[in-house]
XYZ file of C-alpha atoms in Angstrom:
706
model
C -104.346 24.677 -51.593
C -105.947 26.486 -54.476
C -106.692 29.854 -52.829
C -109.928 30.601 -54.672
C -111.916 30.602 -51.444
C -115.340 32.137 -51.389
C -115.172 35.846 -50.663
C -117.828 35.564 -47.998
C -115.885 32.835 -46.201
C -112.395 34.267 -46.512
C -112.441 36.730 -43.632
C -114.280 34.358 -41.327
C -111.793 31.608 -42.139
C -108.809 33.857 -41.411
C -110.242 34.776 -38.026
C -111.163 31.176 -37.279
C -107.790 29.792 -38.299
C -106.031 32.231 -35.998
C -107.737 30.485 -33.108
C -106.967 26.998 -34.387
C -103.186 26.977 -33.976
C -103.586 24.203 -31.473
C -105.373 22.031 -34.063
C -102.193 20.802 -35.742
C -101.206 17.165 -36.049
C -100.882 15.777 -32.533
C -98.920 12.684 -31.476
C -101.032 9.581 -31.064
C -102.188 8.708 -27.581
C -100.671 5.319 -26.672
C -104.012 4.321 -25.152
C -105.941 5.357 -28.255
C -106.654 8.937 -29.232
C -107.194 11.391 -32.042
C -105.058 13.146 -34.626
C -106.847 16.433 -35.287
C -106.171 18.502 -38.422
C -107.490 21.795 -39.771
C -107.134 23.837 -42.962
C -103.703 24.920 -41.711
C -102.440 21.402 -42.358
C -103.101 21.570 -46.078
C -100.422 19.668 -48.000
C -98.878 18.027 -44.917
C -98.040 14.368 -44.362
C -98.966 12.773 -41.030
C -98.591 9.384 -39.424
C -101.695 7.660 -38.064
C -101.196 4.945 -35.460
C -103.617 2.051 -35.310
C -104.925 3.309 -31.942
C -105.730 6.762 -33.320
C -108.690 8.241 -35.132
C -108.059 10.927 -37.790
C -110.365 13.934 -37.355
C -110.534 16.825 -39.829
C -112.186 20.089 -38.810
C -112.625 22.016 -42.067
C -114.308 25.417 -42.084
C -117.107 25.863 -44.639
C -120.664 27.183 -44.753
C -123.119 24.322 -45.259
C -126.030 26.795 -45.291
C -124.863 27.926 -48.744
C -124.518 24.399 -50.179
C -120.741 24.847 -50.401
C -119.191 21.938 -48.465
C -115.976 19.934 -48.506
C -116.375 16.824 -50.674
C -113.951 13.915 -50.505
C -112.658 13.606 -54.063
C -109.965 10.943 -53.600
C -109.040 8.302 -50.999
C -107.675 4.755 -51.001
C -110.359 2.976 -48.999
C -108.176 -0.135 -48.762
C -105.963 1.914 -46.413
C -108.265 4.494 -44.789
C -112.025 4.937 -44.629
C -114.376 7.721 -43.530
C -116.529 6.480 -40.694
C -118.449 9.557 -39.579
C -119.193 13.256 -40.171
C -120.865 16.070 -38.305
C -121.415 19.829 -38.308
C -119.872 21.810 -35.458
C -120.625 25.460 -34.726
C -117.695 27.872 -34.498
C -118.995 28.960 -31.088
C -121.315 26.448 -29.539
C -124.916 27.744 -29.288
C -123.923 31.270 -30.359
C -124.126 31.115 -34.141
C -126.875 32.673 -36.179
C -128.686 30.842 -38.962
C -126.411 30.882 -42.025
C -123.136 31.247 -40.117
C -119.978 29.401 -41.219
C -119.329 26.124 -39.382
C -116.849 23.281 -39.203
C -117.345 20.044 -41.061
C -116.003 17.410 -38.691
C -114.890 14.304 -40.612
C -113.644 11.129 -38.888
C -111.398 8.557 -40.590
C -110.125 5.184 -39.363
C -107.323 2.980 -40.642
C -108.154 -0.184 -42.589
C -104.669 -1.550 -43.284
C -101.037 -0.457 -43.272
C -100.178 1.857 -46.160
C -100.201 5.396 -47.530
C -103.095 7.386 -49.004
C -103.697 10.998 -49.990
C -106.992 12.572 -49.027
C -108.129 15.139 -51.582
C -111.064 17.444 -50.851
C -112.927 20.004 -52.973
C -115.011 22.898 -51.652
C -117.954 23.137 -54.013
C -121.643 22.632 -54.593
C -122.233 19.104 -55.925
C -124.685 20.264 -58.590
C -122.282 22.914 -59.932
C -118.981 22.389 -61.730
C -116.944 25.172 -60.187
C -114.480 24.184 -57.441
C -113.833 27.037 -55.018
C -111.006 25.520 -52.999
C -109.015 22.322 -52.483
C -107.397 20.604 -49.506
C -105.019 17.636 -49.397
C -103.261 15.660 -46.684
C -101.108 12.527 -46.979
C -101.730 9.891 -44.326
C -99.307 7.089 -43.420
C -101.518 4.466 -41.765
C -99.879 2.054 -39.315
C -102.670 -0.504 -39.479
C -106.351 -1.239 -38.882
C -108.020 0.997 -36.308
C -107.991 -0.526 -32.800
C -109.598 2.347 -30.895
C -112.972 2.439 -29.164
C -114.744 5.090 -31.300
C -118.233 4.130 -32.411
C -119.952 5.816 -35.342
C -123.009 7.903 -34.676
C -126.432 6.648 -35.615
C -129.126 8.831 -37.061
C -131.352 10.043 -34.230
C -135.012 9.303 -34.359
C -136.744 12.526 -35.404
C -138.685 14.338 -32.716
C -142.183 14.607 -34.136
C -144.440 15.436 -31.239
C -148.111 15.235 -32.123
C -148.466 14.450 -35.850
C -152.230 14.233 -36.280
C -153.956 17.525 -36.986
C -157.728 17.049 -36.671
C -159.714 18.671 -39.446
C -156.742 19.033 -41.787
C -156.200 17.038 -44.990
C -153.525 14.338 -45.094
C -151.878 16.190 -47.976
C -151.743 19.933 -48.619
C -149.682 22.345 -50.738
C -149.987 26.129 -50.493
C -148.265 26.406 -53.879
C -151.057 24.388 -55.473
C -153.629 26.610 -53.782
C -152.227 29.766 -55.436
C -151.533 28.284 -58.854
C -147.805 27.768 -58.351
C -145.185 29.470 -56.215
C -142.583 31.923 -57.443
C -139.224 30.745 -58.805
C -136.675 29.511 -56.256
C -133.726 31.921 -55.947
C -130.011 31.433 -55.344
C -128.237 32.864 -52.288
C -124.781 32.040 -53.693
C -121.856 31.984 -51.274
C -123.393 34.440 -48.783
C -124.897 32.997 -45.585
C -128.147 34.856 -46.235
C -130.551 31.908 -46.186
C -132.402 33.636 -43.334
C -133.254 36.523 -45.706
C -134.166 34.265 -48.648
C -136.491 32.180 -46.477
C -138.218 35.392 -45.351
C -138.759 36.763 -48.867
C -139.729 33.255 -49.981
C -142.598 33.301 -47.485
C -143.633 36.884 -48.234
C -143.605 36.473 -52.027
C -145.977 33.507 -51.803
C -148.337 35.387 -49.474
C -148.427 38.383 -51.833
C -149.228 36.117 -54.747
C -151.861 34.305 -52.722
C -153.578 37.469 -51.471
C -153.106 39.905 -54.375
C -152.435 37.621 -57.332
C -149.217 39.571 -57.980
C -145.858 37.910 -58.581
C -143.273 40.009 -56.748
C -139.493 39.658 -56.599
C -138.497 41.031 -53.198
C -135.014 42.226 -52.303
C -132.960 39.962 -50.052
C -130.071 42.427 -50.236
C -132.242 45.030 -48.486
C -132.549 42.678 -45.506
C -128.843 41.739 -45.593
C -127.522 45.304 -45.892
C -130.093 47.471 -44.115
C -131.075 45.529 -40.980
C -129.871 47.015 -37.692
C -129.487 43.671 -35.876
C -125.973 42.973 -37.146
C -127.095 40.207 -39.519
C -125.515 39.619 -42.901
C -123.572 37.059 -44.924
C -122.362 35.492 -41.671
C -125.899 34.678 -40.588
C -129.060 36.090 -39.089
C -132.476 35.160 -37.723
C -136.065 35.530 -38.889
C -136.350 39.136 -40.201
C -140.142 39.357 -40.567
C -140.187 42.510 -38.424
C -138.627 44.429 -41.330
C -141.805 43.734 -43.329
C -144.009 45.170 -40.549
C -142.621 47.957 -38.365
C -138.815 47.807 -38.199
C -137.569 50.749 -40.269
C -133.804 51.020 -40.909
C -132.137 54.413 -40.656
C -132.784 56.525 -43.734
C -135.685 54.398 -45.003
C -139.215 55.862 -45.242
C -141.195 52.882 -43.921
C -141.345 49.082 -43.651
C -143.161 48.455 -46.925
C -141.801 45.992 -49.460
C -138.561 46.692 -51.337
C -138.333 45.005 -54.734
C -135.285 43.270 -56.202
C -135.104 45.923 -58.926
C -134.743 48.602 -56.233
C -131.815 46.844 -54.473
C -130.415 43.927 -56.537
C -128.746 40.977 -54.805
C -124.939 41.189 -54.453
C -124.260 38.092 -52.286
C -122.070 40.308 -50.082
C -122.267 42.640 -47.090
C -122.510 45.834 -49.140
C -123.589 49.185 -47.678
C -127.308 49.965 -47.389
C -127.126 53.454 -48.962
C -130.707 54.505 -48.093
C -133.325 55.383 -49.016
C -134.842 52.756 -51.289
C -138.226 52.729 -52.989
C -140.821 51.013 -50.789
C -143.985 49.696 -52.400
C -147.525 49.186 -51.154
C -147.194 45.711 -49.639
C -146.818 45.716 -45.855
C -147.333 42.806 -43.457
C -149.313 43.054 -40.246
C -147.972 40.507 -37.751
C -145.594 37.582 -37.275
C -145.146 34.855 -34.678
C -142.689 32.064 -33.902
C -144.813 29.038 -33.046
C -142.089 27.347 -31.005
C -138.440 26.437 -30.744
C -139.210 22.816 -31.708
C -142.918 22.719 -32.586
C -144.759 19.478 -33.223
C -145.664 18.239 -36.687
C -149.318 18.980 -35.937
C -148.535 22.570 -34.889
C -146.529 23.174 -38.072
C -149.338 21.766 -40.233
C -151.905 23.982 -38.542
C -149.718 27.063 -39.006
C -149.228 26.365 -42.733
C -152.946 25.764 -43.190
C -153.920 28.916 -41.272
C -151.179 31.335 -42.339
C -149.422 29.979 -45.423
C -145.728 29.117 -45.886
C -143.425 29.176 -42.856
C -139.863 30.331 -42.200
C -138.162 27.350 -40.507
C -134.716 26.211 -39.428
C -132.973 22.980 -40.432
C -129.528 21.396 -40.262
C -127.776 21.541 -43.641
C -124.860 19.197 -44.277
C -123.127 17.479 -47.192
C -126.011 15.013 -47.490
C -128.432 17.868 -48.095
C -126.019 19.427 -50.603
C -125.935 16.115 -52.501
C -129.731 15.757 -52.594
C -131.101 15.564 -56.141
C -134.600 14.199 -55.660
C -136.794 11.751 -53.788
C -137.459 11.726 -50.051
C -134.656 13.044 -47.857
C -134.489 10.819 -44.784
C -132.307 10.523 -41.712
C -128.765 11.874 -41.290
C -126.810 12.625 -38.143
C -126.916 16.392 -38.730
C -128.250 18.198 -35.667
C -126.698 21.706 -35.672
C -129.354 24.277 -36.645
C -127.614 26.334 -39.370
C -129.961 26.921 -42.312
C -133.355 28.552 -42.997
C -135.851 27.336 -45.603
C -139.559 27.589 -46.445
C -142.146 24.911 -45.656
C -145.309 25.182 -47.736
C -147.102 21.838 -47.385
C -147.075 18.191 -46.342
C -148.092 14.640 -47.262
C -148.717 12.075 -44.511
C -148.655 9.223 -47.032
C -145.037 9.604 -48.187
C -141.868 8.479 -46.414
C -141.688 6.723 -43.062
C -143.891 9.131 -41.146
C -144.795 11.726 -43.781
C -142.932 14.496 -45.607
C -142.768 18.268 -45.727
C -142.703 20.185 -49.002
C -139.676 22.470 -48.719
C -138.267 25.351 -50.813
C -134.534 25.998 -50.602
C -132.436 28.996 -51.721
C -129.726 27.176 -53.667
C -131.110 27.857 -57.145
C -133.327 25.824 -59.457
C -130.667 23.212 -60.348
C -130.544 21.799 -56.825
C -133.035 19.242 -55.534
C -136.211 18.391 -57.385
C -138.827 20.427 -59.227
C -136.651 23.522 -59.500
C -135.072 23.853 -56.066
C -137.551 21.953 -53.860
C -137.206 18.992 -51.487
C -139.417 16.408 -49.844
C -138.000 15.930 -46.357
C -139.280 13.578 -43.681
C -141.011 14.954 -40.607
C -138.381 15.912 -38.030
C -135.391 15.005 -40.217
C -132.332 17.219 -39.583
C -134.389 19.212 -37.096
C -136.655 20.561 -39.854
C -139.278 22.931 -38.458
C -137.206 24.464 -35.653
C -138.191 28.053 -34.845
C -141.059 27.875 -37.348
C -142.542 31.340 -37.881
C -145.554 32.632 -39.800
C -146.252 36.038 -41.325
C -149.681 37.654 -41.650
C -150.382 39.595 -44.825
C -153.901 40.528 -45.896
C -153.227 42.183 -49.235
C -152.286 45.651 -50.370
C -155.764 46.624 -51.561
C -156.419 48.153 -54.971
C -153.327 49.187 -56.880
C -152.961 52.935 -57.499
C -152.487 53.922 -61.132
C -148.974 54.183 -62.550
C -147.445 57.673 -62.429
C -147.008 59.649 -65.646
C -143.455 60.271 -66.867
C -141.381 62.376 -69.256
C -143.114 65.615 -68.270
C -141.805 68.507 -70.397
C -142.592 72.214 -69.896
C -142.077 74.514 -72.883
C -142.312 78.302 -72.583
C -144.203 80.007 -75.411
C -143.381 83.662 -74.874
C -144.587 86.022 -73.667
C -147.213 84.436 -71.383
C -147.792 80.697 -72.010
C -146.190 77.381 -70.992
C -147.210 74.122 -72.667
C -147.003 70.812 -70.763
C -146.674 67.335 -72.295
C -146.319 63.991 -70.505
C -146.487 60.236 -71.042
C -149.512 58.322 -69.738
C -148.341 55.035 -68.141
C -151.618 53.963 -66.522
C -154.655 52.197 -67.899
C -158.152 53.497 -67.280
C -157.220 56.319 -64.924
C -159.969 58.795 -64.034
C -157.741 61.753 -64.921
C -154.619 63.735 -64.057
C -153.919 66.352 -61.410
C -151.454 69.146 -62.235
C -149.605 71.173 -59.607
C -147.489 74.294 -60.109
C -144.695 76.029 -58.208
C -143.756 79.679 -58.902
C -140.187 80.903 -58.319
C -139.451 78.154 -55.787
C -142.576 78.724 -53.695
C -145.054 76.140 -52.430
C -146.758 73.608 -54.669
C -150.379 74.456 -55.432
C -153.096 72.733 -57.425
C -153.372 74.158 -60.925
C -155.824 71.996 -62.858
C -157.219 68.521 -63.493
C -157.701 66.975 -66.919
C -159.562 63.884 -68.029
C -158.499 60.332 -68.785
C -156.088 59.878 -71.647
C -155.154 63.581 -71.798
C -151.386 64.122 -72.030
C -151.033 67.887 -72.491
C -152.032 71.167 -70.878
C -151.490 74.850 -71.718
C -150.944 77.271 -68.828
C -151.779 80.765 -70.145
C -151.835 84.366 -68.881
C -148.477 84.104 -67.137
C -146.270 86.908 -65.845
C -142.462 86.831 -65.939
C -141.270 84.123 -63.482
C -139.947 80.549 -63.366
C -142.751 77.979 -63.234
C -142.284 74.315 -62.243
C -144.908 71.602 -62.742
C -145.663 68.020 -61.712
C -148.474 65.665 -62.722
C -150.034 62.545 -61.193
C -152.807 60.212 -62.262
C -155.760 59.232 -60.076
C -158.313 56.420 -60.102
C -161.024 55.329 -57.669
C -159.740 57.711 -55.010
C -156.133 56.509 -55.285
C -153.301 58.722 -56.492
C -150.144 57.685 -58.278
C -146.740 59.049 -57.354
C -145.863 62.398 -58.901
C -144.150 62.546 -62.263
C -140.775 64.164 -62.735
C -140.736 67.935 -62.243
C -140.406 70.174 -65.309
C -139.691 73.906 -65.279
C -139.820 76.773 -67.766
C -139.303 80.530 -67.507
C -141.395 83.408 -68.838
C -139.168 86.393 -69.507
C -139.958 90.059 -69.571
C -139.377 91.840 -72.861
C -139.982 90.977 -76.479
C -139.169 87.757 -78.311
C -136.079 88.443 -80.412
C -135.614 84.880 -81.724
C -137.551 81.669 -81.153
C -137.044 78.202 -82.661
C -138.670 74.938 -81.607
C -137.360 73.369 -84.849
C -140.846 72.469 -86.046
C -140.128 74.636 -89.103
C -136.805 75.397 -90.785
C -135.507 78.719 -89.419
C -132.278 78.619 -91.408
C -129.846 76.650 -89.262
C -126.971 75.146 -91.264
C -123.917 72.926 -90.924
C -120.738 74.631 -89.751
C -118.468 71.715 -90.595
C -116.824 69.163 -88.340
C -114.895 65.932 -88.813
C -117.467 63.391 -87.566
C -118.158 60.586 -90.043
C -121.574 59.796 -88.586
C -124.128 61.320 -86.244
C -123.795 64.892 -87.524
C -126.227 67.469 -86.170
C -129.459 67.724 -88.146
C -132.946 69.105 -87.732
C -135.030 65.949 -87.571
C -137.564 63.766 -85.793
C -135.417 61.942 -83.244
C -136.139 58.245 -82.753
C -135.868 57.405 -79.035
C -133.325 54.679 -78.327
C -131.882 53.043 -75.219
C -129.385 50.404 -74.151
C -129.438 48.230 -71.042
C -132.325 50.276 -69.636
C -130.620 53.663 -70.156
C -131.993 56.233 -72.643
C -129.459 57.663 -75.078
C -131.693 59.511 -77.551
C -135.009 61.115 -76.610
C -137.997 62.416 -78.481
C -138.036 66.188 -78.982
C -138.585 68.281 -75.862
C -141.657 69.754 -77.577
C -143.380 68.966 -80.824
C -141.710 66.472 -83.154
C -138.448 68.078 -84.291
C -135.233 69.057 -82.557
C -131.568 69.587 -83.407
C -130.048 66.143 -82.814
C -126.937 64.117 -83.589
C -128.399 61.643 -86.048
C -132.178 61.513 -85.777
C -132.409 57.876 -86.893
C -131.896 55.161 -84.305
C -131.220 52.156 -86.564
C -131.191 48.601 -85.264
C -128.570 49.329 -82.604
C -128.128 52.176 -80.138
C -124.743 52.993 -81.685
C -125.823 53.062 -85.340
C -126.232 56.840 -85.688
C -124.426 58.359 -82.713
C -121.464 60.731 -83.186
C -118.364 58.939 -84.431
C -114.767 59.905 -85.266
C -114.721 63.605 -84.424
C -116.949 66.643 -83.993
C -120.114 68.032 -85.582
C -121.121 71.730 -85.675
C -124.361 73.523 -86.515
C -125.087 77.272 -86.508
C -128.181 79.412 -86.297
C -129.088 82.212 -88.683
C -127.860 85.703 -87.778
C -129.776 87.313 -84.924
C -129.725 91.075 -84.241
C -129.939 91.847 -80.542
C -131.394 95.130 -79.260
C -129.369 97.644 -77.253
C -129.515 96.907 -73.536
C -130.147 99.235 -70.629
C -128.887 96.842 -67.921
C -127.778 93.260 -67.193
C -130.509 90.705 -67.846
C -132.329 92.700 -70.480
C -131.291 90.197 -73.189
C -131.538 86.490 -72.298
C -131.081 83.139 -74.060
C -132.812 79.932 -72.964
C -132.821 76.446 -74.502
C -133.184 72.762 -73.665
C -130.360 70.265 -74.163
C -128.972 66.850 -73.274
C -125.690 64.972 -73.618
C -125.816 61.186 -73.210
C -122.911 58.765 -73.260
C -121.915 55.226 -72.301
C -119.239 54.570 -69.687
C -116.484 54.330 -72.290
C -116.878 58.051 -72.899
C -113.970 60.343 -72.037
C -113.535 64.009 -71.172
C -112.747 64.559 -74.866
C -116.436 63.973 -75.674
C -118.648 67.029 -75.220
C -121.663 69.199 -76.063
C -120.925 72.921 -76.381
C -123.007 76.029 -77.214
C -121.313 79.298 -78.189
C -122.566 82.808 -78.922
C -120.547 84.385 -81.741
C -120.674 88.175 -82.214
C -117.945 90.796 -81.923
C -116.444 88.242 -79.526
C -117.128 84.544 -78.937
C -118.448 83.249 -75.611
C -119.029 79.594 -74.628
C -122.323 79.650 -72.723
C -122.662 75.861 -72.166
C -120.128 73.034 -72.049
C -120.932 69.503 -70.847
C -118.231 66.827 -71.048
C -118.205 63.044 -70.846
C -116.795 61.191 -67.859
C -114.886 57.915 -68.069
C -116.451 54.895 -66.317
C -119.737 56.776 -65.918
C -123.000 56.291 -67.786
C -124.959 59.501 -68.457
C -128.517 58.838 -69.577
C -130.341 61.296 -71.804
C -132.528 63.749 -69.875
C -133.691 67.151 -71.061
C -132.070 70.006 -69.105
C -132.755 73.762 -69.077
C -130.111 76.410 -69.798
C -130.529 80.159 -69.178
C -127.879 82.670 -70.273
C -127.515 86.463 -69.933
C -126.633 87.962 -73.335
C -126.413 91.582 -72.209
C -122.727 91.616 -73.204
C -123.853 91.121 -76.819
C -126.617 93.748 -76.765
C -126.748 95.760 -79.960
C -124.695 93.180 -81.888
C -125.570 90.764 -84.669
C -124.760 87.260 -83.401
C -125.323 83.609 -84.190
C -125.452 80.472 -82.024
C -122.901 77.720 -82.681
C -123.722 74.224 -81.365
C -120.859 71.699 -81.216
C -120.676 68.064 -80.105
C -117.871 65.534 -80.371
C -116.774 61.950 -79.949
C -113.094 62.911 -79.789
C -111.956 60.152 -77.433
C -111.708 56.458 -78.178
C -114.781 55.049 -79.908
C -117.676 55.654 -77.536
C -121.438 56.085 -77.550
C -122.300 59.819 -77.577
C -125.644 61.499 -78.384
C -126.676 65.163 -77.997
C -129.625 67.424 -78.829
C -130.902 71.017 -78.550
C -134.525 72.223 -78.580
C -136.758 75.202 -77.768
C -134.246 78.008 -78.341
C -135.530 81.412 -77.194
C -133.960 84.886 -77.027
C -135.913 87.697 -75.384
C -134.885 91.307 -74.937
C -135.940 94.702 -73.641
C -134.568 97.654 -75.585
C -133.183 100.657 -73.716
C -135.791 103.473 -73.818
C -135.224 106.222 -76.412
C -134.271 109.609 -74.834
C -136.664 112.495 -75.536
C -135.839 114.931 -78.330
C -133.561 117.807 -77.301
C -135.043 121.303 -77.079
C -133.779 123.937 -79.564
C -133.697 127.708 -80.197
C -132.538 128.486 -76.683
C -132.446 132.267 -76.137
C -131.379 134.337 -73.096
C -132.677 137.940 -72.569
C -131.511 140.347 -69.836
C -134.501 141.825 -68.078
C -132.712 143.656 -65.237
C -129.513 143.660 -63.250
C -130.769 140.594 -61.367
C -132.865 138.679 -63.948
C -132.291 136.833 -67.225
C -135.231 135.160 -68.995
C -134.708 131.965 -71.042
C -136.900 130.649 -73.863
C -136.595 127.488 -76.022
C -138.536 125.244 -78.389
C -139.945 121.952 -76.927
C -139.276 119.148 -79.445
C -140.386 116.227 -77.209
C -143.949 115.095 -76.738
C -143.712 112.985 -73.571
C -140.886 114.434 -71.500
C -141.143 114.438 -67.723
C -139.562 117.898 -67.553
C -136.462 119.939 -68.389
C -133.086 120.249 -66.669
C -131.324 123.642 -66.807
C -127.599 124.184 -66.238
C -125.628 127.441 -65.954
C -122.013 128.564 -65.960
C -120.301 131.903 -65.273
C -117.373 132.975 -67.410
C -115.149 130.001 -68.153
C -116.354 127.942 -65.195
C -118.161 124.558 -65.280
C -121.875 124.081 -65.899
C -123.952 123.405 -62.804
C -127.609 122.471 -62.512
């Protein structure tokens, strides 16, 4: 057998096969019996007596569309006479669980034939597994087995007074969302649930949403997953998994589909849509009851029996088969009494748009394959007005000695204004100001030395957006020694380097991104910054650092003498961005060069990790350089194998407080003996603002004491 079995089936098959050791080829019963084979008999040769029926029990998951298809047989020797779906544990399986395909074969004439099977979806080319068995047939079947006949569908009451003979919810809302593909995971129960909810959201709000099935598969606490589940509507209403904030909708973008039982890893972003109620209308409701539920509540989550006939469906009206094992969940969204024998349901599957008709849909007769079992509706009445989009890219820039400028990006349309909050030295958030619509900047003045953090949100019609990112800046005590926001040329210059492209330059950086990740940003403030290749070009890698390092240095800066640690400080903004082919040889480094050289910042790349560009703050104590003339040296490198590396520096600031000057020393000290017990001292005061004078005395050759 070609062991390319579906990942989601592999473990289940191993467990199942361990319990099937008794299902090997058995000797024929002289009175007429059965030779039963399983996947363990792959590649074997067996003898089939005329009195015996050949039965294959092959594990698959029909709810995914992946079923065993007979690819080769000599029907002059052996013929398939029947098939069925059998649960692994009778009446215990969830919707979407793996099951056995039970295939019956009977001899036609004496001879040999090889049965060849393929595990695949009929509408897709890829074969996931194969199975073969050679059968030596003794002669035409003489046993008493009779093939099954398709059961008459159980319809119950079909007439629904007051309802039209034909109805489609999709037509009512201007078309349903695109049918999705569950792949090889038995997650149809989750896809049917999101399929219902997405249509209700579109019908009520007019919004096309792509909800996350993986959230339901990975985060439910009922034990459901790729081996099956039941109707999960409660997770749209009030069932909140551990670590999640609420039961509101999770979008596909927030937890993309993996077709596997991956970890939940909460929390996820939950959006405004939340359902109110759900009900199962019955284990086997009548046609009339299902119609009424669709008409009153919209599309329904329903169960059905999926088998190879359903997998092979490509259009038209799907009529009777012998399939009776409830194993698959789909969406019903309408009906037509005038089609088929008794009427048809309009059904959405979760096997992709290439299956069925009209992009993943089916017309299935009332009651066929148990369609409509456990039908359930969901009540959703809309999310109300949408709040405005939150602002982004908030940047705080300190303008010493007492001002911080804020800039942000407005992502909403027609907002009433923006609310700004501030936090001082890690304290509580407090309202600072509001500004009008379209305003994207604010200047916070009159500040004292401290670290200030800010956040901004938009508001409209009484609704608030989420907060923007937080941005912080520090006001330092002391005087500004050096300041450069790169809006004017302060005398920075190249310090060499071997890079052939993407050298540091003072320029207007062109923002660029790749696969949704930013690699070069606009300046942290104003228009200019120090950046590795300001141009972006037609590709994200056109002007990044290549083939070595690039270095840039500041002009000379004279630092004042320092009285204590922290009196001279350096602050700046920076980022290093790289793709996941970066290595630890790629870096951004900032050095202070004076009497000695000190690396004050070093950020290195990490293999197999993507680092997006994001402005960061750096604060450095330069007291060790007090009184020296120094310069800043900025270095960045693509020293590993060719990789995507970008870096930038902005808003460089050095502040300092000089040590106070001592008062002038007194002079002309004179000592005059007045008596045996008194000496008078006189001196000239040369200081104008002294606090006082200290006098010391010594006797003979001893030490001075105060």
